[in-house]
């Protein structure tokens, strides 16, 4: 039997043992198996472990201990060695034989070991320690607690392991379900799904992708799928794939698929980059959507739109022809009446006035048709300014008051001190139409015009007590030729409100209408508020003088009437009925102005007459066309050539003012510096464009702006600033060659028209001007420098865009620090290839087109490749015009997407001129749409499309906008990859 341990430290102070683990709190209770044949020893062990969160299970023999291990899990066994029957060693041996208890820790408790062999036997049987009776309580507690903590930790680890395994199993099951769902989705998806590696090899795809390609999986594997790419689109797809891997991005592009004998499909491919664990590009995962039907519909819409525009053009031509025929007798009658009024006695003046009023009424109808044509043509350019609303109200009511009095109506207005900001002339016409409409439809009562301020804007309202408008007709009153009520056709042209609506849309203004049938109506026009303008002294109009006028008109009656009217006010008139007669009549005499009817005999036009006179005298003489033509294309064509237009019937006073303005503009001198004004340079430039085209010699514009002019003008005063401008003009004039023209653009900017000058020669001339300006200090202010921009004219380029390119080049010079010369990069664009209509173009890539942002630069390359492919088709004559329009529209779509990508990148880079940049994008796209519309209806030739694609469509966008923010991108240290 083992020794008694009840007195061996049971009564020892607990403080001498291991400290109580009060921090355990809610620690898990564990069981310890104590085996001893003496109950008193078991009770003593139980008492020692009472406060240790331990349940002591007592066994009086080895058999009892084995039974307990089969039903419960223990953290430790305290096993007495010397027990009757089955001793401790035998019990331990049986425990080790049972898999459940094989690793159960055992501490042998004994009164002593007689030899070392017995001790080793205990360790061989798996004992972890011995306790020799009697033992210290803290020793027992310490050893027991160590194994209890280990047991608890093992239990926690097992629980955590079980939880982790359960979660892993759950996640694996979710992944398995997700893979199955993705497999089913990919299998039945209506879009193609594919994976490509860096070399463009197809790694995997879904059935729809194989179906779109028209290939079996084994045939499409690797590079096999590329055989389905349309030959013209292979470079585009390769460039997109290459760019995606080089810059770790995705792509979205449209291309065509040719699948065997089936039809060619147009598809939209979108791909995103899949990266490896090191965040390096691994492969592209993309979708392929068949958009053939959508493209077909778009193409049909394009053709339908072109057809509608052709029909609209036909309508405009019909109206123009009818207007011309009607205006011919009216023109002669009006001029004869103007002459007659000066000759008849006072007693007959009333009769002449009545005749004049009849002619004016008929003229009003034709004028309304003209206004509608101008608005439809888009040639009306608003001039925004601040003006007192009260002045407009007083002016308009003064015009309509006599008519109102004749009907017994009370026409009044409420004065206002508000100032508006819009186009004053267009607003006055709108308000006049509304008041005229109110007078026309009001039989008795009152018409009141007033202004209200509401929501930060002004609203000018016209109230009447007329017939009113039925509610179901409200939406119709702004339609063309729509009138309401009995006898409506006797009440005007039916265009007044239509003109008001179109003008309001042009100005971005709103119209409100309210009406009660039989009680009257209210029309309100929105007006943005402006600042009260400073009262400036009124500038005198151009001085009228006697002119030598070349007049061509094939209608003898009209010719005689116009000649008579012009001679009656002191002009010398050389009259003829055809171009040939005019050239003979002029001889060596140079006219001050050319006035010609537009439609002449034998298919000649007034434009032929004007250009022949220009060529005869090698000068752009002021020119005026007299016509009844109201077609939008005609009005736009004349405006592009700087030819004024006067519509028949003519008013002698209006004709004189127009001639005086033309002559003043052509001979215009800047009053401050004594050089040409901008209008005169424009005329000279337009003439240089025409003569240069005939001689195959292109002129150049040199624009220069004085650096920091505002700074020293503010420091030394405006008078000193004016002295500097005069001195700069003198130095520049002394440096120019014979034949070059110097003008002042405005502010501190000057413009030089260099005749027959190559880009290199233009740069040399600009450098000479730069050195002359900074050669010696200017009086008072010291050294002055200027930034120069040079732009050679490109074939077919309008003057406005030529001037804009010169301005772009000046900005490049200023961005480079100023006091330098920059040639516009577009003049490095052209490369000889194959001539078409006497011109040849081919886009070539140049480092100037790179702005340093990878996505933008890559898209530029792709746009150039697409444009060149289109040019190749054009020059090869392989595509008829309708297909060219569709192909060009596809390139336009790419440019539009590129514009949006750029704007996102610039917004991320906090580009300060983003709004201006967006406006330039919008203007470019509008020009492109207009050009394509004209091409589609036959109003533009193929050579024009060449110029459009090569410059307007691609090069202008890259050069005119991107270059100016390249420095900004670099200064902001943008990353090599973009967010697009």
Coordinates of C-alpha atoms in Angstrom, one line a residue, residues 52 64-65 167 178 209 359 378 394 403 414 556 686 726 738 759 770 776 812 887 909 938 943 952 955 959 972 978 980:
X52 CA -8.2 25.2 -9.6
X64 CA -11.8 1.5 -11.7
X65 CA -9.4 3.9 -13.5
X167 CA -15.5 26.9 -43.0
X178 CA -19.8 29.2 -58.1
X209 CA -17.6 32.8 -78.8
X359 CA -44.2 96.2 -101.3
X378 CA -26.8 77.6 -88.5
X394 CA -39.2 101.3 -75.9
X403 CA -50.4 99.7 -86.1
X414 CA -43.9 99.0 -67.8
X556 CA -32.7 94.4 -117.6
X686 CA -8.9 84.9 -98.1
X726 CA 3.0 101.6 -81.8
X738 CA 7.5 93.4 -99.8
X759 CA 6.9 76.7 -93.1
X770 CA 11.5 88.3 -82.7
X776 CA 16.8 97.4 -78.2
X812 CA 3.0 76.4 -77.5
X887 CA -16.6 54.0 -92.6
X909 CA -4.8 65.4 -63.5
X938 CA -23.7 64.9 -102.2
X943 CA -11.2 65.4 -102.2
X952 CA -10.0 68.2 -89.4
X955 CA -4.8 65.9 -86.9
X959 CA -2.4 68.9 -82.5
X972 CA 1.8 66.6 -62.4
X978 CA -4.1 55.7 -66.9
X980 CA -9.3 54.7 -68.4

